Short mmCIF file of C-alpha atoms and ligand atoms in Angstrom, two decimals:
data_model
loop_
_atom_site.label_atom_id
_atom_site.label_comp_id
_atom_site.label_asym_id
_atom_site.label_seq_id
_atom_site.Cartn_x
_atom_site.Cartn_y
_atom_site.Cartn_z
CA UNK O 5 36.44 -22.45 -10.87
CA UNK O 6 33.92 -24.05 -8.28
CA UNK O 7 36.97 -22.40 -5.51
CA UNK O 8 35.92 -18.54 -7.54
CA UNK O 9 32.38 -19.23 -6.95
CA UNK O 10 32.59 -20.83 -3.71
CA UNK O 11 34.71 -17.55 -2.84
CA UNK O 12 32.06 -15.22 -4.20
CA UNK O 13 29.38 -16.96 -2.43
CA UNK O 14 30.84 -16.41 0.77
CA UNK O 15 32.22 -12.88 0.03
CA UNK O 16 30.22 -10.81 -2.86
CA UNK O 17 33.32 -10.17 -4.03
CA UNK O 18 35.67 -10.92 -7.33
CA UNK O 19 38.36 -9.75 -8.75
CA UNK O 20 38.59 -8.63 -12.51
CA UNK O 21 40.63 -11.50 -13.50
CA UNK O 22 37.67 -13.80 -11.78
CA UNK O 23 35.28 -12.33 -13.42
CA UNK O 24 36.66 -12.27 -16.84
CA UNK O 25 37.45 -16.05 -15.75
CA UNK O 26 33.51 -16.99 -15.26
CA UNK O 27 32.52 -15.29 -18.07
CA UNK O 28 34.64 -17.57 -20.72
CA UNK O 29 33.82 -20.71 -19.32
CA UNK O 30 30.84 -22.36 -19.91
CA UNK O 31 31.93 -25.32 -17.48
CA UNK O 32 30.31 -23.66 -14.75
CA UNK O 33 27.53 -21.63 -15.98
CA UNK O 34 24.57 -24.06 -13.39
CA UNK O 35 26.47 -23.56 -10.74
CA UNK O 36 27.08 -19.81 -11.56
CA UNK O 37 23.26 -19.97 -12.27
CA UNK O 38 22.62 -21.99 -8.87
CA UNK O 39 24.70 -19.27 -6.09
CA UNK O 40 23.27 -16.85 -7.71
CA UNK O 41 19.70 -17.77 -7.40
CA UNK O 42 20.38 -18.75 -3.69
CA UNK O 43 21.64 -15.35 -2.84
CA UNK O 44 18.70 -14.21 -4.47
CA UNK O 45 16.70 -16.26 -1.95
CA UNK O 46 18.77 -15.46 1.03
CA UNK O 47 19.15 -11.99 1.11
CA UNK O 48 15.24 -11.59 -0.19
CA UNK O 49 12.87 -14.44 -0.24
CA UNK O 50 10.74 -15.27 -2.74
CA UNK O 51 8.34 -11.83 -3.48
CA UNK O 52 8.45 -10.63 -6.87
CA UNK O 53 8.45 -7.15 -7.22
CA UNK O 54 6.29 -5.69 -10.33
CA UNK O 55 6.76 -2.30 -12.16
CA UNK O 56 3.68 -1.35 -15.07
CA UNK O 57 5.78 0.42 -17.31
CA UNK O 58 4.02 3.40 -19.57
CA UNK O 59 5.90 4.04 -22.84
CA UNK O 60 5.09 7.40 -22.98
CA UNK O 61 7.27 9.07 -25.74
CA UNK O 62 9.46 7.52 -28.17
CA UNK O 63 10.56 11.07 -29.98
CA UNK O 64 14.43 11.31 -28.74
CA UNK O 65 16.96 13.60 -29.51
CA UNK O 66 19.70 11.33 -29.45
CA UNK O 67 21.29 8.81 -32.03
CA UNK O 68 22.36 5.89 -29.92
CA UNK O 69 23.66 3.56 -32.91
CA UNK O 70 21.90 0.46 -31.56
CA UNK O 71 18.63 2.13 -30.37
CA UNK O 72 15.25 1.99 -32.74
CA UNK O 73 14.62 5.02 -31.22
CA UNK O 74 17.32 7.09 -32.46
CA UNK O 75 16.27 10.59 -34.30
CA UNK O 76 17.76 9.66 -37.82
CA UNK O 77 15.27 6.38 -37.76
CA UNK O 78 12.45 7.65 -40.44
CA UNK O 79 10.87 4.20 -40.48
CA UNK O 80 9.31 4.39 -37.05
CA UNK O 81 6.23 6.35 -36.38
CA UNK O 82 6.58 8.82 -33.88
CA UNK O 83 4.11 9.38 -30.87
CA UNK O 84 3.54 10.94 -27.30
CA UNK O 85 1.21 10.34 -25.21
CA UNK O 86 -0.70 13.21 -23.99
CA UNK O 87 -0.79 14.49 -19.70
CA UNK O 88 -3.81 12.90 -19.30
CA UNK O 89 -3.32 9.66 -21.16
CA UNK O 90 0.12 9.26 -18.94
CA UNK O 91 -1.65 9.86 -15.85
CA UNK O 92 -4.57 7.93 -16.87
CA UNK O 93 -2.52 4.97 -17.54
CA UNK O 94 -0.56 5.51 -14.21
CA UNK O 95 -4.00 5.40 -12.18
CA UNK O 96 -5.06 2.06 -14.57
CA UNK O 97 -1.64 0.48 -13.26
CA UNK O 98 -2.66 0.97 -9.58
CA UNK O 99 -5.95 -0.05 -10.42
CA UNK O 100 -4.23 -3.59 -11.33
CA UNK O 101 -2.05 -3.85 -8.22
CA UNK O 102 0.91 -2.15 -9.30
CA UNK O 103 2.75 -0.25 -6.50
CA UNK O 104 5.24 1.27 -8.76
CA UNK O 105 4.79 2.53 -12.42
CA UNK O 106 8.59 3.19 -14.21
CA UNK O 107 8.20 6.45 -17.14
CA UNK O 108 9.93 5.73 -19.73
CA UNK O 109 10.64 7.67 -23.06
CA UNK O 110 13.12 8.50 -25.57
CA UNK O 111 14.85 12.16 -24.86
CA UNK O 112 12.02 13.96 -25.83
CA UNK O 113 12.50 17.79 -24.92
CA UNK O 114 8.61 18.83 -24.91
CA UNK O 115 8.50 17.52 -21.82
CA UNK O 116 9.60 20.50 -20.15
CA UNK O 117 10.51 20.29 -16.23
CA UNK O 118 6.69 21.94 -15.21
CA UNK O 119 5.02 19.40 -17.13
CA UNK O 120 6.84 16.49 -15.92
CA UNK O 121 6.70 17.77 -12.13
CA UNK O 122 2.59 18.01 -13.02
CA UNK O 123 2.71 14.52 -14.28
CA UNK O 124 4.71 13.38 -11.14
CA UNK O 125 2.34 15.19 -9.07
CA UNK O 126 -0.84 13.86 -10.15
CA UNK O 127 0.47 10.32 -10.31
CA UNK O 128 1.60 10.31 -6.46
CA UNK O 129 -2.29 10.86 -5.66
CA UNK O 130 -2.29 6.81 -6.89
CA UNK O 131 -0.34 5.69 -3.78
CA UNK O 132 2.61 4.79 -6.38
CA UNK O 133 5.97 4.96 -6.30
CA UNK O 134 7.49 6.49 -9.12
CA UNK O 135 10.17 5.67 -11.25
CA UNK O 136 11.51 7.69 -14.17
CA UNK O 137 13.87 6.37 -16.74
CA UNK O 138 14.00 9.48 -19.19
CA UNK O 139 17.53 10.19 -20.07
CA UNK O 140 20.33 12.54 -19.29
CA UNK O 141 18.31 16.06 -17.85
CA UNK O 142 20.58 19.13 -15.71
CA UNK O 143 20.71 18.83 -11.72
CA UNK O 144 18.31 21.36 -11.67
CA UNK O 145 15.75 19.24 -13.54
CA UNK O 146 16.81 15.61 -11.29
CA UNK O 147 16.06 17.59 -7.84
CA UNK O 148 12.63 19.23 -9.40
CA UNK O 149 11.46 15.55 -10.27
CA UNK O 150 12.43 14.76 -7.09
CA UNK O 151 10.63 17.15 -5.07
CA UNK O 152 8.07 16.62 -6.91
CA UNK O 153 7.81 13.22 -5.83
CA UNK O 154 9.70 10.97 -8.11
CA UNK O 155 11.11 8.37 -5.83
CA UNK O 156 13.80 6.45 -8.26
CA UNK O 157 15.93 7.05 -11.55
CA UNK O 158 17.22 4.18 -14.36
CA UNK O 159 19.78 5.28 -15.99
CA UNK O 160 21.76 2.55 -18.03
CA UNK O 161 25.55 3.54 -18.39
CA UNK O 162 25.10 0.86 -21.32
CA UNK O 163 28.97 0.01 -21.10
CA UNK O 164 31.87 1.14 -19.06
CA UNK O 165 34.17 0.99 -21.73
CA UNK O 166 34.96 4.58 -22.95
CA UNK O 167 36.13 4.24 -26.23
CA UNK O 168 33.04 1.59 -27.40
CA UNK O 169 30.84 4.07 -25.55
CA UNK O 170 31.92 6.86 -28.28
CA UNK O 171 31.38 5.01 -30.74
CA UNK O 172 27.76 4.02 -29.93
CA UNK O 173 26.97 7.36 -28.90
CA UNK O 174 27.24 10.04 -31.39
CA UNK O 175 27.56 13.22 -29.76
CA UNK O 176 27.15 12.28 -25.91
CA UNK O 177 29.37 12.38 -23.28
CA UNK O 178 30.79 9.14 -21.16
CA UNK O 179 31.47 11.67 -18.50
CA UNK O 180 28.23 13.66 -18.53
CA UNK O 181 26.51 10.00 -17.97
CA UNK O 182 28.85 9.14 -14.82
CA UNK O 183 27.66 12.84 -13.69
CA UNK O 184 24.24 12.07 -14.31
CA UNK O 185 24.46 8.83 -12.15
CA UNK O 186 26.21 10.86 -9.26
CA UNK O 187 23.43 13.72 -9.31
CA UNK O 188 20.83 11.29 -8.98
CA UNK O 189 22.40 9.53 -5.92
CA UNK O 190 23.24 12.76 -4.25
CA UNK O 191 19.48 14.21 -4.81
CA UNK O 192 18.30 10.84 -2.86
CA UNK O 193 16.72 9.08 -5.53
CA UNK O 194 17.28 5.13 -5.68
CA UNK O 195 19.49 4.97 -8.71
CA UNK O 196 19.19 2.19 -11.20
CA UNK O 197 21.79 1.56 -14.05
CA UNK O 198 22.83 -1.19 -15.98
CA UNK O 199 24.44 -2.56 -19.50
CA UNK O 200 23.79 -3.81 -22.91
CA UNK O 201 25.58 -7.29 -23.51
CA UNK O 202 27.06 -8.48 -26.67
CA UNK O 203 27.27 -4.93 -28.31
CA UNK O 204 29.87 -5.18 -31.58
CA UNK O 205 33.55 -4.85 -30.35
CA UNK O 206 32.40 -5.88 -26.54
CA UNK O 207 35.02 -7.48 -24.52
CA UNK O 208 34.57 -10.30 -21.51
CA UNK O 209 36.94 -7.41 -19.98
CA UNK O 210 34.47 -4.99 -20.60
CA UNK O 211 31.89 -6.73 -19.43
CA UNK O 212 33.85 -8.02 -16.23
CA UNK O 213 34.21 -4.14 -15.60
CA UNK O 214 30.53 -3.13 -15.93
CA UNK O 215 29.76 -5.38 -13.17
CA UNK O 216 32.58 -3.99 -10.78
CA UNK O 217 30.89 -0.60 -11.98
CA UNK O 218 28.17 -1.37 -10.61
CA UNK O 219 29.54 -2.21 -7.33
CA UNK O 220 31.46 1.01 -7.46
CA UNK O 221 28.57 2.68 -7.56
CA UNK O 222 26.40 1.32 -5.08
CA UNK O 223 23.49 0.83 -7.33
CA UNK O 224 20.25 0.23 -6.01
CA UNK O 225 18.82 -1.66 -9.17
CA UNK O 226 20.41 -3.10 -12.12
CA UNK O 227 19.00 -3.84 -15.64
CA UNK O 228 20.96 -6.27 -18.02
CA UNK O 229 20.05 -7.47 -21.62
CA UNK O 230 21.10 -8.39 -24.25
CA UNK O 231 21.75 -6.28 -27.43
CA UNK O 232 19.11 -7.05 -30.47
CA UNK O 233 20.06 -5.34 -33.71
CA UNK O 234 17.98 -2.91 -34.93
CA UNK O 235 17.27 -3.31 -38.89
CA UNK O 236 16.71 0.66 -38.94
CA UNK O 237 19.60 1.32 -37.22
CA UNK O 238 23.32 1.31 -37.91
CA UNK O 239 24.01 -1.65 -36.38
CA UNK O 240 21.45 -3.77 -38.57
CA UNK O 241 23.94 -6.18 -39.71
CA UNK O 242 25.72 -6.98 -36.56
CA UNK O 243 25.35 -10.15 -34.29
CA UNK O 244 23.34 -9.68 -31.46
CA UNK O 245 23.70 -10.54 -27.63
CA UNK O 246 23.70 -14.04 -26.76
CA UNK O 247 21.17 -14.82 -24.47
CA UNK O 248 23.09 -17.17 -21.96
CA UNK O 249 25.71 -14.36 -21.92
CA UNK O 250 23.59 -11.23 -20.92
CA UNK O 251 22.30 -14.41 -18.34
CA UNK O 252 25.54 -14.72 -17.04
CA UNK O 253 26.34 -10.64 -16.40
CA UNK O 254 23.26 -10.43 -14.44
CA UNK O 255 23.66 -13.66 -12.40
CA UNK O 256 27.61 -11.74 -11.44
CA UNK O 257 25.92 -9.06 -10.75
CA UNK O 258 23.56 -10.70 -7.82
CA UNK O 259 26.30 -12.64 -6.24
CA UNK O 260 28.12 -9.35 -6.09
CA UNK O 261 25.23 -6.99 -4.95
CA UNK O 262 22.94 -9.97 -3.19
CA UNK O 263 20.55 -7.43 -2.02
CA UNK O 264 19.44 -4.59 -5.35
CA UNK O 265 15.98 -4.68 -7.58
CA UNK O 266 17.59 -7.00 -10.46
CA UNK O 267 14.61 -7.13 -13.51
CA UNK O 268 14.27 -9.84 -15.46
CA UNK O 269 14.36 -7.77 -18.65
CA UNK O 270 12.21 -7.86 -21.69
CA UNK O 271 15.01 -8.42 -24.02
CA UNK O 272 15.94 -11.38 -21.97
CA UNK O 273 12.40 -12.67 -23.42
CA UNK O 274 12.72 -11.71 -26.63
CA UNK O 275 15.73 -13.86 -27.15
CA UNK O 276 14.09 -17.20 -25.13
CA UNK O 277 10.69 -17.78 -24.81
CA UNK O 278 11.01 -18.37 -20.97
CA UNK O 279 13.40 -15.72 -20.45
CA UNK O 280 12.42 -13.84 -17.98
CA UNK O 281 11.52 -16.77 -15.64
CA UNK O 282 14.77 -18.29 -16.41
CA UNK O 283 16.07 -14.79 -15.59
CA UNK O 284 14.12 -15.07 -12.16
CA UNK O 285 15.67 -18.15 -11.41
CA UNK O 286 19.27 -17.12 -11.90
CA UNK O 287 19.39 -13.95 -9.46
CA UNK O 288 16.55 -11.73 -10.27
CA UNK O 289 13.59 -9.98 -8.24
CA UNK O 290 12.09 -7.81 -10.60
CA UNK O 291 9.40 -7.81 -13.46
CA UNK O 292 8.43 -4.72 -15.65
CA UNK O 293 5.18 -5.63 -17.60
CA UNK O 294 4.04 -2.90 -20.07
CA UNK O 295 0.94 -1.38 -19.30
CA UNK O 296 0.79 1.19 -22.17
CA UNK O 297 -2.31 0.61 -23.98
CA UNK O 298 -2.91 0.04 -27.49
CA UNK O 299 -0.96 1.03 -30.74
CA UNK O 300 2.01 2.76 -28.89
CA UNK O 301 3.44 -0.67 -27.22
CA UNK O 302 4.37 -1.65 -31.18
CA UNK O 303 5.68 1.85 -32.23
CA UNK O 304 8.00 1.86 -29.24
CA UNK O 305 10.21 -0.28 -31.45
CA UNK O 306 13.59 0.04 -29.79
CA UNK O 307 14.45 -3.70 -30.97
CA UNK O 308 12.37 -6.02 -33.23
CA UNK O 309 10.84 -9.06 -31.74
CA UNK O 310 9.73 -7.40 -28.55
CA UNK O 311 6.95 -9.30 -26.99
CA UNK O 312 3.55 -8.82 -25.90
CA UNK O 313 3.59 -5.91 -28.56
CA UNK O 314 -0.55 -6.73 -29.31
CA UNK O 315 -1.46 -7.70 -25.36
CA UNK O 316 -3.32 -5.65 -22.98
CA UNK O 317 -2.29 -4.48 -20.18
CA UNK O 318 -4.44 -6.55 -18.11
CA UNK O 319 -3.48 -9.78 -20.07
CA UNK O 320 0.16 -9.56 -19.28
CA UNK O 321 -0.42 -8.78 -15.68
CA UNK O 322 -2.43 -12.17 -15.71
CA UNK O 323 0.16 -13.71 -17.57
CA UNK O 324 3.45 -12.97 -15.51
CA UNK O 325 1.42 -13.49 -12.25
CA UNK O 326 0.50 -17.52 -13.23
CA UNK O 327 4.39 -17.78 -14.45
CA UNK O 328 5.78 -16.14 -11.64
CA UNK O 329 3.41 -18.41 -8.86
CA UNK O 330 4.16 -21.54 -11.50
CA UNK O 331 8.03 -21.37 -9.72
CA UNK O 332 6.57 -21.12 -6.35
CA UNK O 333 7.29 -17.64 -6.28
CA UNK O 334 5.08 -14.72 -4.94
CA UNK O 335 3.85 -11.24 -6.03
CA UNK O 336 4.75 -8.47 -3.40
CA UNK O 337 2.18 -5.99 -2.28
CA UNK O 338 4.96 -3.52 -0.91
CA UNK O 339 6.72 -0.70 -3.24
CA UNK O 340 9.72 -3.01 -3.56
CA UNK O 341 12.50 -0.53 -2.29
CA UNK O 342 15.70 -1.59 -1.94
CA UNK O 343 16.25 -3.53 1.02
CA UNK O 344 19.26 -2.28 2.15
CA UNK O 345 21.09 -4.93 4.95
CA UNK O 346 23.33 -2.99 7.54
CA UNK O 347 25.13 -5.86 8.43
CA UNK O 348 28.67 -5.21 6.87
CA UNK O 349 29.37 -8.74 6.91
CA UNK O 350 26.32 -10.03 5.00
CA UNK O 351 26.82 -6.88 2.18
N1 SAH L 413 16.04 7.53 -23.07
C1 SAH L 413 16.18 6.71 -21.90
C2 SAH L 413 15.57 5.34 -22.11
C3 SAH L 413 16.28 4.56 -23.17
S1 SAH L 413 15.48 3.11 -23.75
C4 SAH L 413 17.62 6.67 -21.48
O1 SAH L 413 18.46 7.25 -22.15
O2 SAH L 413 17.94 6.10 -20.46
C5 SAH L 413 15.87 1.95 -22.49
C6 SAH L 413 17.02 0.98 -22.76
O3 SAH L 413 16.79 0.20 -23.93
C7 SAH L 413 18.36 1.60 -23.02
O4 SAH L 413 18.98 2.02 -21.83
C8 SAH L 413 19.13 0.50 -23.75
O5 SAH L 413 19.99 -0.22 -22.87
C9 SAH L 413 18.01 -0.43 -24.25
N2 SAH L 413 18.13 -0.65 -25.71
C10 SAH L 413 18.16 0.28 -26.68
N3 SAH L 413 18.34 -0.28 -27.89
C11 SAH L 413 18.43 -1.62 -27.69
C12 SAH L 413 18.64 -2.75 -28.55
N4 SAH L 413 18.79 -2.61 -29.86
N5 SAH L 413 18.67 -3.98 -27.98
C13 SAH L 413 18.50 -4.13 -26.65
N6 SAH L 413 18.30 -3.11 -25.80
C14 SAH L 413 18.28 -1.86 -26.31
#
């Protein structure tokens, strides 16, 4: 095992079999920890990049089994956030040293393509990058966000697997998300994608070929957690992600791809009080505090247990900062890019 990692360390590169190999064994999970945090460190020092993240919708169209979100959920209390509220959180985000805000929502149709691009618009006056993270939309509406100004897309394919993918996704198409992911790259955008871990039926396979997905790819972020069932939601009664698991994809997923935007997610910290610095430690760059204000952080239920749910904005930015410069880490003041290395050897 210390020969696969050894190899992977040197290469970025693993075989399916390897993979699948790394992921059973528990044996090795510090060391897998350990390369992966020294990649981390190699190919990008020690800045931590931060996204504010505005909840701005959670009315969706879709019925992702696992997903608090979905449109058959009566329990949860819908809301969206007005043009001016979005924007005015957007300018509230630079205001706390933010250089990129991520929009997120569920698939909410209202907002049509003029009064995103408006949104977009208005928000680029802040001196922010933009990312968007708002579900499957046409070419036509991924190059008018894009014009417009949006500079980056996240997109999870969730899992690779086809058949599980079916299942979990009533009425969607596998294929019309690999589309969606291939429009987004040609348009220019820096695409971001990612997978649940530990959804029911989930192979080590499976998981072994998410990460070579990635890879395939050429992703320029990557987003990993954990799957926390929903009690209004299909899946209410199934085990959840484990923790060290959804640890383990990610840290692959550095070694492999030593120089993306990996976030240390929120779900990571739902499941372990330190997660995300843990997360930080073991490969990723990234940290996505909300900075949606008031009720709307708790009604964008997607899983239970989700944290900060009754902080302000301004309180988690304090918070993550201390934890992040507690591991001798530092906050970046650029818009955290991808830092692409041209050196074929060192890729
Ligand atoms: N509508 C957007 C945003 C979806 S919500 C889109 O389609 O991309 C963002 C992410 O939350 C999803 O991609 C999914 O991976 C994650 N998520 C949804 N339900 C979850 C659950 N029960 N546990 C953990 N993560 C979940």
């Amino acid at each position: 095992m210390d020969n696969i990692l050894e190899k992977a360390n040197l290469t970025h590169n693993l075989t399916k079999k390897e993979l699948v190999e790394i992921l059973s064994n528990s044996d090795f999970d510090k060391d897998l920890f350990f390369v992966a945090n020294n990649i981390r460190k190699k190919f990008l020092g020690d800045e931590v990049h931060l996204r504010g993240l505005i909840e701005f919708s959670n009315i969706c169209k879709c019925s992702c089994k696992y997903c608090g979100l979905r449109k058959e959920n009566s329990a949860l209390e819908r809301y969206r956030l007005t043009e001016e509220e979005i924007i005015d959180f957007a300018k509230k985000a630079s205001q706390y040293g933010y250089k990129t805000v991520v929009l997120q929502s569920g698939e909410d149709a209202s907002f049509s393509i003029e009064k995103m691009c408006r949104i977009i618009k208005e928000i680029k006056n802040f001196d922010l990058a933009i990312t968007l993270s708002i579900g499957e939309k046409t070419y036509e509406e991924y190059k008018a966000y894009k014009e417009a100004g949006a500079d980056r897309y996240l997109i999870r394919i969730e899992t690779t697997d086809k058949e599980l993918y079916k299942q979990m996704h009533p009425n969607m198409s596998f294929e019309n998300r690999i589309q969606c992911l291939r429009d987004l790259k040609e348009l220019g955008y820096e695409v971001g994608s990612g997978c649940l871990v530990g959804l029911p039926n989930q192979t080590t396979e499976s998981l072994a070929n998410d990460i070579l997905f990635f890879k395939e790819i050429d992703a320029d972020m990557i987003g990993i957690g954990p799957f926390i069932p929903n009690p209004n939601t299909p899946l209410s009664k199934e085990n959840g992600g484990k923790f060290k698991l959804a640890l383990k994809v990610m840290a692959l997923t550095r070694i492999l791809m030593p120089t993306i935007n990996i976030p240390a997610t929120t779900a990571m910290e739902t499941l372990n009080p330190n997660g995300r610095i843990i997360a930080l430690q073991s490969g990723a760059n990234v940290v996505m505090p909300n900075v949606t204000e008031g009720d709307y952080r708790r009604k964008y239920e997607i899983y239970p247990g989700k944290i900060c749910i009754n902080d302000k904005p301004s309180q988690c930015r304090n918070c993550i900062e201390a934890k992040i410069k507690s591991i001798g880490r530092t906050i970046s003041k650029d818009y955290g890019f991808h830092k692409k290395i041209c050196n074929k050897k060192d890729r």
